PDB file of C-alpha atoms and ligand atoms in Angstrom:
ATOM      1  CA  UNK A   4     119.459 118.608 113.644  1.00 95.00           C
ATOM      2  CA  UNK A   5     122.992 119.898 113.342  1.00 96.00           C
ATOM      3  CA  UNK A   6     124.367 120.812 109.896  1.00 96.00           C
ATOM      4  CA  UNK A   7     128.041 121.644 109.283  1.00 97.00           C
ATOM      5  CA  UNK A   8     128.951 123.173 105.920  1.00 97.00           C
ATOM      6  CA  UNK A   9     132.602 123.278 104.862  1.00 98.00           C
ATOM      7  CA  UNK A  10     133.443 125.628 101.989  1.00 98.00           C
ATOM      8  CA  UNK A  11     136.066 128.077 100.752  1.00 98.00           C
ATOM      9  CA  UNK A  12     133.247 130.678 100.476  1.00 98.00           C
ATOM     10  CA  UNK A  13     131.565 130.811 103.906  1.00 97.00           C
ATOM     11  CA  UNK A  14     129.661 134.012 102.939  1.00 97.00           C
ATOM     12  CA  UNK A  15     127.879 131.979 100.267  1.00 96.00           C
ATOM     13  CA  UNK A  16     125.874 130.314 103.049  1.00 95.00           C
ATOM     14  CA  UNK A  17     124.512 133.606 104.426  1.00 94.00           C
ATOM     15  CA  UNK A  18     120.959 132.819 103.143  1.00 90.00           C
ATOM     16  CA  UNK A  19     120.856 129.947 105.644  1.00 87.00           C
ATOM     17  CA  UNK A  20     120.324 132.610 108.298  1.00 82.00           C
ATOM     18  CA  UNK A  21     117.200 133.976 106.580  1.00 82.00           C
ATOM     19  CA  UNK A  22     113.541 133.068 106.563  1.00 72.00           C
ATOM     20  CA  UNK A  23     112.374 129.648 107.735  1.00 71.00           C
ATOM     21  CA  UNK A  24     115.852 128.338 108.390  1.00 75.00           C
ATOM     22  CA  UNK A  25     116.830 131.417 110.345  1.00 77.00           C
ATOM     23  CA  UNK A  26     113.778 130.966 112.548  1.00 75.00           C
ATOM     24  CA  UNK A  27     114.490 127.258 112.995  1.00 81.00           C
ATOM     25  CA  UNK A  28     118.020 128.225 114.039  1.00 81.00           C
ATOM     26  CA  UNK A  29     116.746 130.707 116.595  1.00 78.00           C
ATOM     27  CA  UNK A  30     114.275 128.149 117.932  1.00 83.00           C
ATOM     28  CA  UNK A  31     117.123 125.650 118.346  1.00 89.00           C
ATOM     29  CA  UNK A  32     115.557 123.118 115.953  1.00 93.00           C
ATOM     30  CA  UNK A  33     118.300 123.315 113.317  1.00 95.00           C
ATOM     31  CA  UNK A  34     121.816 124.461 114.049  1.00 94.00           C
ATOM     32  CA  UNK A  35     123.871 125.413 110.972  1.00 95.00           C
ATOM     33  CA  UNK A  36     127.631 125.850 111.393  1.00 95.00           C
ATOM     34  CA  UNK A  37     129.611 127.185 108.427  1.00 96.00           C
ATOM     35  CA  UNK A  38     133.386 126.583 108.263  1.00 97.00           C
ATOM     36  CA  UNK A  39     136.154 127.952 106.044  1.00 98.00           C
ATOM     37  CA  UNK A  40     138.141 125.049 104.574  1.00 98.00           C
ATOM     38  CA  UNK A  41     141.264 127.228 104.525  1.00 98.00           C
ATOM     39  CA  UNK A  42     141.283 127.152 108.347  1.00 98.00           C
ATOM     40  CA  UNK A  43     142.596 123.581 107.959  1.00 98.00           C
ATOM     41  CA  UNK A  44     145.483 124.417 105.599  1.00 98.00           C
ATOM     42  CA  UNK A  45     149.012 124.542 106.966  1.00 96.00           C
ATOM     43  CA  UNK A  46     150.983 126.513 104.345  1.00 98.00           C
ATOM     44  CA  UNK A  47     151.494 130.262 104.064  1.00 98.00           C
ATOM     45  CA  UNK A  48     149.235 130.530 100.993  1.00 98.00           C
ATOM     46  CA  UNK A  49     146.437 128.472 102.561  1.00 98.00           C
ATOM     47  CA  UNK A  50     146.432 126.236  99.456  1.00 98.00           C
ATOM     48  CA  UNK A  51     143.404 124.048  98.866  1.00 98.00           C
ATOM     49  CA  UNK A  52     143.988 122.914  95.268  1.00 98.00           C
ATOM     50  CA  UNK A  53     146.525 121.252  92.999  1.00 98.00           C
ATOM     51  CA  UNK A  54     146.966 120.212  89.363  1.00 98.00           C
ATOM     52  CA  UNK A  55     145.221 116.959  88.414  1.00 97.00           C
ATOM     53  CA  UNK A  56     147.367 113.819  88.220  1.00 98.00           C
ATOM     54  CA  UNK A  57     147.142 112.496  84.676  1.00 98.00           C
ATOM     55  CA  UNK A  58     146.714 116.004  83.269  1.00 98.00           C
ATOM     56  CA  UNK A  59     143.571 117.794  82.170  1.00 97.00           C
ATOM     57  CA  UNK A  60     141.859 121.113  82.672  1.00 96.00           C
ATOM     58  CA  UNK A  61     141.476 122.975  85.951  1.00 96.00           C
ATOM     59  CA  UNK A  62     142.504 122.219  89.502  1.00 98.00           C
ATOM     60  CA  UNK A  63     141.516 119.518  91.982  1.00 98.00           C
ATOM     61  CA  UNK A  64     140.906 120.096  95.703  1.00 98.00           C
ATOM     62  CA  UNK A  65     143.644 118.541  97.845  1.00 98.00           C
ATOM     63  CA  UNK A  66     142.592 115.749 100.223  1.00 98.00           C
ATOM     64  CA  UNK A  67     144.671 117.002 103.188  1.00 98.00           C
ATOM     65  CA  UNK A  68     142.626 120.059 104.237  1.00 98.00           C
ATOM     66  CA  UNK A  69     139.371 118.178 103.597  1.00 98.00           C
ATOM     67  CA  UNK A  70     140.452 115.306 105.826  1.00 98.00           C
ATOM     68  CA  UNK A  71     141.416 117.672 108.653  1.00 98.00           C
ATOM     69  CA  UNK A  72     138.215 119.698 108.292  1.00 98.00           C
ATOM     70  CA  UNK A  73     135.823 116.741 108.149  1.00 98.00           C
ATOM     71  CA  UNK A  74     137.559 114.921 111.041  1.00 98.00           C
ATOM     72  CA  UNK A  75     137.281 118.036 113.106  1.00 97.00           C
ATOM     73  CA  UNK A  76     133.582 118.824 112.515  1.00 97.00           C
ATOM     74  CA  UNK A  77     132.571 115.188 112.857  1.00 96.00           C
ATOM     75  CA  UNK A  78     134.309 114.975 116.223  1.00 93.00           C
ATOM     76  CA  UNK A  79     133.356 118.386 117.615  1.00 79.00           C
ATOM     77  CA  UNK A  80     130.120 118.603 119.547  1.00 70.00           C
ATOM     78  CA  UNK A  81     128.389 121.918 118.830  1.00 65.00           C
ATOM     79  CA  UNK A  82     127.124 122.488 122.338  1.00 60.00           C
ATOM     80  CA  UNK A  83     129.372 120.646 124.760  1.00 45.00           C
ATOM     81  CA  UNK A  84     127.374 117.404 124.665  1.00 47.00           C
ATOM     82  CA  UNK A  85     129.101 114.135 123.798  1.00 41.00           C
ATOM     83  CA  UNK A  86     129.552 113.091 120.166  1.00 38.00           C
ATOM     84  CA  UNK A  87     127.081 110.241 120.500  1.00 40.00           C
ATOM     85  CA  UNK A  88     124.413 112.706 121.626  1.00 41.00           C
ATOM     86  CA  UNK A  89     124.842 115.146 118.744  1.00 38.00           C
ATOM     87  CA  UNK A  90     125.821 112.950 115.830  1.00 40.00           C
ATOM     88  CA  UNK A  91     123.544 110.033 115.196  1.00 45.00           C
ATOM     89  CA  UNK A  92     122.375 108.392 111.992  1.00 49.00           C
ATOM     90  CA  UNK A  93     121.411 105.030 113.455  1.00 46.00           C
ATOM     91  CA  UNK A  94     124.877 104.202 114.668  1.00 52.00           C
ATOM     92  CA  UNK A  95     125.990 107.460 116.285  1.00 61.00           C
ATOM     93  CA  UNK A  96     127.705 108.901 113.217  1.00 88.00           C
ATOM     94  CA  UNK A  97     127.342 111.999 111.071  1.00 97.00           C
ATOM     95  CA  UNK A  98     126.305 111.606 107.425  1.00 98.00           C
ATOM     96  CA  UNK A  99     128.723 113.201 104.952  1.00 98.00           C
ATOM     97  CA  UNK A 100     127.076 114.821 101.915  1.00 98.00           C
ATOM     98  CA  UNK A 101     129.277 115.625  98.915  1.00 98.00           C
ATOM     99  CA  UNK A 102     127.409 117.824  96.414  1.00 98.00           C
ATOM    100  CA  UNK A 103     128.670 116.889  92.952  1.00 98.00           C
ATOM    101  CA  UNK A 104     127.313 116.856  89.397  1.00 97.00           C
ATOM    102  CA  UNK A 105     128.564 113.248  89.250  1.00 97.00           C
ATOM    103  CA  UNK A 106     126.367 112.102  92.134  1.00 98.00           C
ATOM    104  CA  UNK A 107     122.959 110.436  92.357  1.00 98.00           C
ATOM    105  CA  UNK A 108     120.131 112.909  91.731  1.00 98.00           C
ATOM    106  CA  UNK A 109     118.779 114.463  94.946  1.00 98.00           C
ATOM    107  CA  UNK A 110     114.965 114.268  95.075  1.00 96.00           C
ATOM    108  CA  UNK A 111     112.112 114.429  97.592  1.00 95.00           C
ATOM    109  CA  UNK A 112     112.862 110.871  98.760  1.00 96.00           C
ATOM    110  CA  UNK A 113     116.482 111.905  99.447  1.00 98.00           C
ATOM    111  CA  UNK A 114     115.239 114.928 101.411  1.00 98.00           C
ATOM    112  CA  UNK A 115     112.939 112.723 103.479  1.00 97.00           C
ATOM    113  CA  UNK A 116     115.736 110.241 104.206  1.00 97.00           C
ATOM    114  CA  UNK A 117     118.233 112.944 105.209  1.00 98.00           C
ATOM    115  CA  UNK A 118     115.651 114.750 107.363  1.00 97.00           C
ATOM    116  CA  UNK A 119     115.833 111.741 109.722  1.00 96.00           C
ATOM    117  CA  UNK A 120     119.562 112.204 110.356  1.00 97.00           C
ATOM    118  CA  UNK A 121     120.728 114.147 113.428  1.00 96.00           C
ATOM    119  CA  UNK A 122     124.025 115.423 112.018  1.00 97.00           C
ATOM    120  CA  UNK A 123     124.774 116.287 108.377  1.00 98.00           C
ATOM    121  CA  UNK A 124     128.143 117.491 107.086  1.00 98.00           C
ATOM    122  CA  UNK A 125     128.181 119.150 103.640  1.00 98.00           C
ATOM    123  CA  UNK A 126     131.595 119.306 101.953  1.00 98.00           C
ATOM    124  CA  UNK A 127     131.285 121.848  99.136  1.00 98.00           C
ATOM    125  CA  UNK A 128     133.864 121.342  96.384  1.00 98.00           C
ATOM    126  CA  UNK A 129     134.976 123.920  93.817  1.00 94.00           C
ATOM    127  CA  UNK A 130     137.163 123.745  90.704  1.00 89.00           C
ATOM    128  CA  UNK A 131     137.150 120.263  89.113  1.00 95.00           C
ATOM    129  CA  UNK A 132     136.067 118.662  92.384  1.00 97.00           C
ATOM    130  CA  UNK A 133     137.585 117.044  95.492  1.00 98.00           C
ATOM    131  CA  UNK A 134     140.327 114.375  95.268  1.00 98.00           C
ATOM    132  CA  UNK A 135     138.350 111.101  94.980  1.00 98.00           C
ATOM    133  CA  UNK A 136     140.177 109.564  97.955  1.00 98.00           C
ATOM    134  CA  UNK A 137     138.199 111.784 100.339  1.00 98.00           C
ATOM    135  CA  UNK A 138     134.887 110.053  99.495  1.00 98.00           C
ATOM    136  CA  UNK A 139     136.640 106.672  99.447  1.00 98.00           C
ATOM    137  CA  UNK A 140     138.225 107.204 102.870  1.00 98.00           C
ATOM    138  CA  UNK A 141     135.053 108.386 104.632  1.00 98.00           C
ATOM    139  CA  UNK A 142     132.914 105.629 103.113  1.00 98.00           C
ATOM    140  CA  UNK A 143     134.668 103.273 105.557  1.00 96.00           C
ATOM    141  CA  UNK A 144     133.836 105.513 108.503  1.00 96.00           C
ATOM    142  CA  UNK A 145     130.507 107.242 107.827  1.00 97.00           C
ATOM    143  CA  UNK A 146     127.451 107.120 105.587  1.00 98.00           C
ATOM    144  CA  UNK A 147     128.589 109.127 102.539  1.00 98.00           C
ATOM    145  CA  UNK A 148     126.162 110.501  99.922  1.00 98.00           C
ATOM    146  CA  UNK A 149     127.435 111.997  96.664  1.00 98.00           C
ATOM    147  CA  UNK A 150     124.436 113.997  95.423  1.00 98.00           C
ATOM    148  CA  UNK A 151     123.634 116.139  92.393  1.00 98.00           C
ATOM    149  CA  UNK A 152     120.803 118.690  92.374  1.00 98.00           C
ATOM    150  CA  UNK A 153     120.253 118.229  88.622  1.00 98.00           C
ATOM    151  CA  UNK A 154     121.814 117.362  85.316  1.00 97.00           C
ATOM    152  CA  UNK A 155     123.823 120.537  84.875  1.00 97.00           C
ATOM    153  CA  UNK A 156     127.199 121.690  86.166  1.00 97.00           C
ATOM    154  CA  UNK A 157     127.452 124.400  88.831  1.00 97.00           C
ATOM    155  CA  UNK A 158     130.617 126.332  89.676  1.00 97.00           C
ATOM    156  CA  UNK A 159     130.672 124.722  93.125  1.00 97.00           C
ATOM    157  CA  UNK A 160     128.700 122.766  95.681  1.00 98.00           C
ATOM    158  CA  UNK A 161     127.545 125.727  97.800  1.00 98.00           C
ATOM    159  CA  UNK A 162     124.335 126.569  95.937  1.00 98.00           C
ATOM    160  CA  UNK A 163     123.535 122.838  95.704  1.00 98.00           C
ATOM    161  CA  UNK A 164     124.068 122.506  99.478  1.00 98.00           C
ATOM    162  CA  UNK A 165     121.680 125.417 100.083  1.00 97.00           C
ATOM    163  CA  UNK A 166     119.037 123.761  97.897  1.00 97.00           C
ATOM    164  CA  UNK A 167     119.401 120.443  99.723  1.00 98.00           C
ATOM    165  CA  UNK A 168     119.480 122.055 103.175  1.00 97.00           C
ATOM    166  CA  UNK A 169     116.249 123.926 102.451  1.00 95.00           C
ATOM    167  CA  UNK A 170     114.486 120.833 101.079  1.00 96.00           C
ATOM    168  CA  UNK A 171     115.643 118.724 104.057  1.00 97.00           C
ATOM    169  CA  UNK A 172     115.097 121.117 106.941  1.00 95.00           C
ATOM    170  CA  UNK A 173     111.565 122.179 105.946  1.00 94.00           C
ATOM    171  CA  UNK A 174     110.554 118.543 106.584  1.00 95.00           C
ATOM    172  CA  UNK A 175     111.690 118.688 110.210  1.00 95.00           C
ATOM    173  CA  UNK A 176     108.762 119.099 112.612  1.00 92.00           C
ATOM    174  CA  UNK A 177     108.521 122.703 113.810  1.00 90.00           C
ATOM    175  CA  UNK A 178     110.401 124.267 110.885  1.00 89.00           C
ATOM    176  CA  UNK A 179     107.356 124.898 108.658  1.00 82.00           C
ATOM    177  CA  UNK A 180     104.516 126.938 110.159  1.00 72.00           C
ATOM    178  CA  UNK A 181     101.832 124.775 108.538  1.00 68.00           C
ATOM    179  CA  UNK A 182     102.550 121.033 108.481  1.00 70.00           C
ATOM    180  CA  UNK A 183      99.574 120.478 106.103  1.00 69.00           C
ATOM    181  CA  UNK A 184     101.494 122.161 103.298  1.00 72.00           C
ATOM    182  CA  UNK A 185     103.877 119.197 103.405  1.00 75.00           C
ATOM    183  CA  UNK A 186     101.222 116.715 102.297  1.00 72.00           C
ATOM    184  CA  UNK A 187      99.666 118.764  99.484  1.00 71.00           C
ATOM    185  CA  UNK A 188     102.644 119.731  97.423  1.00 78.00           C
ATOM    186  CA  UNK A 189     104.392 118.473  94.287  1.00 77.00           C
ATOM    187  CA  UNK A 190     106.532 115.335  94.621  1.00 77.00           C
ATOM    188  CA  UNK A 191     105.185 114.434  98.071  1.00 71.00           C
ATOM    189  CA  UNK A 192     102.877 111.909  96.416  1.00 70.00           C
ATOM    190  CA  UNK A 193     105.429 110.428  94.020  1.00 72.00           C
ATOM    191  CA  UNK A 194     104.743 111.172  90.375  1.00 84.00           C
ATOM    192  CA  UNK A 195     102.205 114.002  90.695  1.00 93.00           C
ATOM    193  CA  UNK A 196     102.752 117.743  90.511  1.00 96.00           C
ATOM    194  CA  UNK A 197     100.667 120.089  92.635  1.00 95.00           C
ATOM    195  CA  UNK A 198      97.377 121.610  91.368  1.00 97.00           C
ATOM    196  CA  UNK A 199      97.275 125.378  90.565  1.00 97.00           C
ATOM    197  CA  UNK A 200      96.386 127.702  93.463  1.00 98.00           C
ATOM    198  CA  UNK A 201      94.465 131.004  93.590  1.00 98.00           C
ATOM    199  CA  UNK A 202      93.627 133.750  96.098  1.00 98.00           C
ATOM    200  CA  UNK A 203      91.675 137.050  96.090  1.00 98.00           C
ATOM    201  CA  UNK A 204      90.606 138.859  93.977  1.00 98.00           C
ATOM    202  CA  UNK A 205      88.243 136.453  92.158  1.00 98.00           C
ATOM    203  CA  UNK A 206      88.825 138.340  88.892  1.00 98.00           C
ATOM    204  CA  UNK A 207      92.232 139.723  87.881  1.00 98.00           C
ATOM    205  CA  UNK A 208      93.159 141.242  84.505  1.00 98.00           C
ATOM    206  CA  UNK A 209      90.201 139.487  82.931  1.00 98.00           C
ATOM    207  CA  UNK A 210      91.149 136.098  84.388  1.00 98.00           C
ATOM    208  CA  UNK A 211      88.685 134.361  86.709  1.00 98.00           C
ATOM    209  CA  UNK A 212      89.334 131.941  89.553  1.00 98.00           C
ATOM    210  CA  UNK A 213      87.846 128.553  88.494  1.00 98.00           C
ATOM    211  CA  UNK A 214      84.212 128.703  89.758  1.00 98.00           C
ATOM    212  CA  UNK A 215      84.419 125.294  91.484  1.00 98.00           C
ATOM    213  CA  UNK A 216      86.875 126.774  94.013  1.00 98.00           C
ATOM    214  CA  UNK A 217      84.251 129.350  95.037  1.00 98.00           C
ATOM    215  CA  UNK A 218      81.478 126.714  95.312  1.00 98.00           C
ATOM    216  CA  UNK A 219      82.265 125.590  98.862  1.00 98.00           C
ATOM    217  CA  UNK A 220      81.697 121.969  97.691  1.00 98.00           C
ATOM    218  CA  UNK A 221      84.642 120.073  99.200  1.00 98.00           C
ATOM    219  CA  UNK A 222      84.118 116.876  97.191  1.00 98.00           C
ATOM    220  CA  UNK A 223      84.009 118.739  93.880  1.00 98.00           C
ATOM    221  CA  UNK A 224      87.032 120.840  94.833  1.00 98.00           C
ATOM    222  CA  UNK A 225      89.052 117.715  95.703  1.00 97.00           C
ATOM    223  CA  UNK A 226      88.047 116.040  92.395  1.00 98.00           C
ATOM    224  CA  UNK A 227      88.939 119.191  90.398  1.00 98.00           C
ATOM    225  CA  UNK A 228      92.326 119.437  92.105  1.00 98.00           C
ATOM    226  CA  UNK A 229      93.123 115.789  91.416  1.00 96.00           C
ATOM    227  CA  UNK A 230      92.218 116.290  87.740  1.00 97.00           C
ATOM    228  CA  UNK A 231      94.403 119.419  87.577  1.00 98.00           C
ATOM    229  CA  UNK A 232      97.327 117.538  89.106  1.00 96.00           C
ATOM    230  CA  UNK A 233      97.115 114.933  86.356  1.00 96.00           C
ATOM    231  CA  UNK A 234      96.697 117.538  83.572  1.00 97.00           C
ATOM    232  CA  UNK A 235      99.612 119.579  84.884  1.00 97.00           C
ATOM    233  CA  UNK A 236     101.836 116.524  85.248  1.00 96.00           C
ATOM    234  CA  UNK A 237     100.987 115.451  81.673  1.00 96.00           C
ATOM    235  CA  UNK A 238     101.892 118.923  80.392  1.00 97.00           C
ATOM    236  CA  UNK A 239     105.028 119.604  82.492  1.00 97.00           C
ATOM    237  CA  UNK A 240     106.403 116.142  83.329  1.00 96.00           C
ATOM    238  CA  UNK A 241     105.041 113.501  80.938  1.00 95.00           C
ATOM    239  CA  UNK A 242     107.917 111.288  82.097  1.00 93.00           C
ATOM    240  CA  UNK A 243     106.137 110.910  85.470  1.00 90.00           C
ATOM    241  CA  UNK A 244     102.542 110.361  84.361  1.00 80.00           C
ATOM    242  CA  UNK A 245     102.520 106.691  83.320  1.00 69.00           C
ATOM    243  CA  UNK A 246     103.672 105.702  86.761  1.00 56.00           C
ATOM    244  CA  UNK A 247     100.821 107.696  88.306  1.00 48.00           C
ATOM    245  CA  UNK A 248      98.164 106.170  86.010  1.00 52.00           C
ATOM    246  CA  UNK A 249      99.282 102.651  86.879  1.00 53.00           C
ATOM    247  CA  UNK A 250      99.082 103.577  90.541  1.00 52.00           C
ATOM    248  CA  UNK A 251     102.670 102.549  91.218  1.00 54.00           C
ATOM    249  CA  UNK A 252     105.206 105.173  92.156  1.00 54.00           C
ATOM    250  CA  UNK A 253     108.375 105.126  90.034  1.00 53.00           C
ATOM    251  CA  UNK A 254     111.351 103.219  91.375  1.00 52.00           C
ATOM    252  CA  UNK A 255     114.412 105.451  91.838  1.00 48.00           C
ATOM    253  CA  UNK A 256     116.175 103.756  88.892  1.00 47.00           C
ATOM    254  CA  UNK A 257     113.113 104.383  86.663  1.00 49.00           C
ATOM    255  CA  UNK A 258     113.068 108.060  87.665  1.00 46.00           C
ATOM    256  CA  UNK A 259     116.533 108.374  86.160  1.00 43.00           C
ATOM    257  CA  UNK A 260     115.559 106.504  83.022  1.00 39.00           C
ATOM    258  CA  UNK A 261     117.799 103.556  83.851  1.00 37.00           C
ATOM    259  CA  UNK A 262     115.209 100.752  83.717  1.00 32.00           C
TER     260      UNK A 262
HETATM  261  N1  LIG B   8     128.545 120.815  91.844  1.00 88.05           N
HETATM  262  C1  LIG B   8     128.625 121.130  90.533  1.00 88.05           C
HETATM  263  N2  LIG B   8     127.506 120.825  89.886  1.00 88.05           N
HETATM  264  C2  LIG B   8     126.668 120.274  90.817  1.00 88.05           C
HETATM  265  C3  LIG B   8     125.357 119.741  90.755  1.00 88.05           C
HETATM  266  N3  LIG B   8     124.667 119.684  89.620  1.00 88.05           N
HETATM  267  N4  LIG B   8     124.829 119.262  91.896  1.00 88.05           N
HETATM  268  C4  LIG B   8     125.528 119.280  93.047  1.00 88.05           C
HETATM  269  N5  LIG B   8     126.762 119.777  93.159  1.00 88.05           N
HETATM  270  C5  LIG B   8     127.336 120.270  92.051  1.00 88.05           C
END
């Protein structure tokens, strides 16, 4: 997978070179290219923002530099191969992701969908956001996803892009050391949180590891874990539990309380 990130704070993406993602980069599984939006400005001050038409607080990011930047990364092969080889959704195009508090909520299903795409472009807005014509224009040319990482407002899209990139890339074969951890964890089976986990020592500060986990009885351990998943989901996310009890995973519109 190739991921381009366009931002006015390229240093913000430094964590993408660490840990799992760093290793995936070295192994050639995921290639992350970070670009400074100001490289596509044409004035002396490298201006990326302007006052909002219609008035209101703050500044809006100008469409011009964004158009130049996105055109350029969408068209530029990272490694000399042709565009159709590097940038494929189903139809040979990159997918443009616009992190925004006004987008659809990004969840595990979104991560799974985007993990199938060969080329992702993240356009990280700041200030009051990017001129709305940018999303409108690219919608005619590419798959465009306006995504929020939660119902709160961040100062910009960079931290949201990092969250999404981590959730997406760890699903790509070869990025995680242990593929089994993908099937056990919270949100992989829709509507259930993961059971609590323990390691040595068996007793710590007066707290014991649940005896069933030391029993070696696989059936009992599996039953205990399933029960713990339900108890934990009831305690932490009661909004999810009814769906689990009925055996039907929530529809995306139900997850957002829109049904
Ligand atoms: N930019 C500002 N707030 C955001 C959020 N909640 N998710 C994604 N991008 C954002």
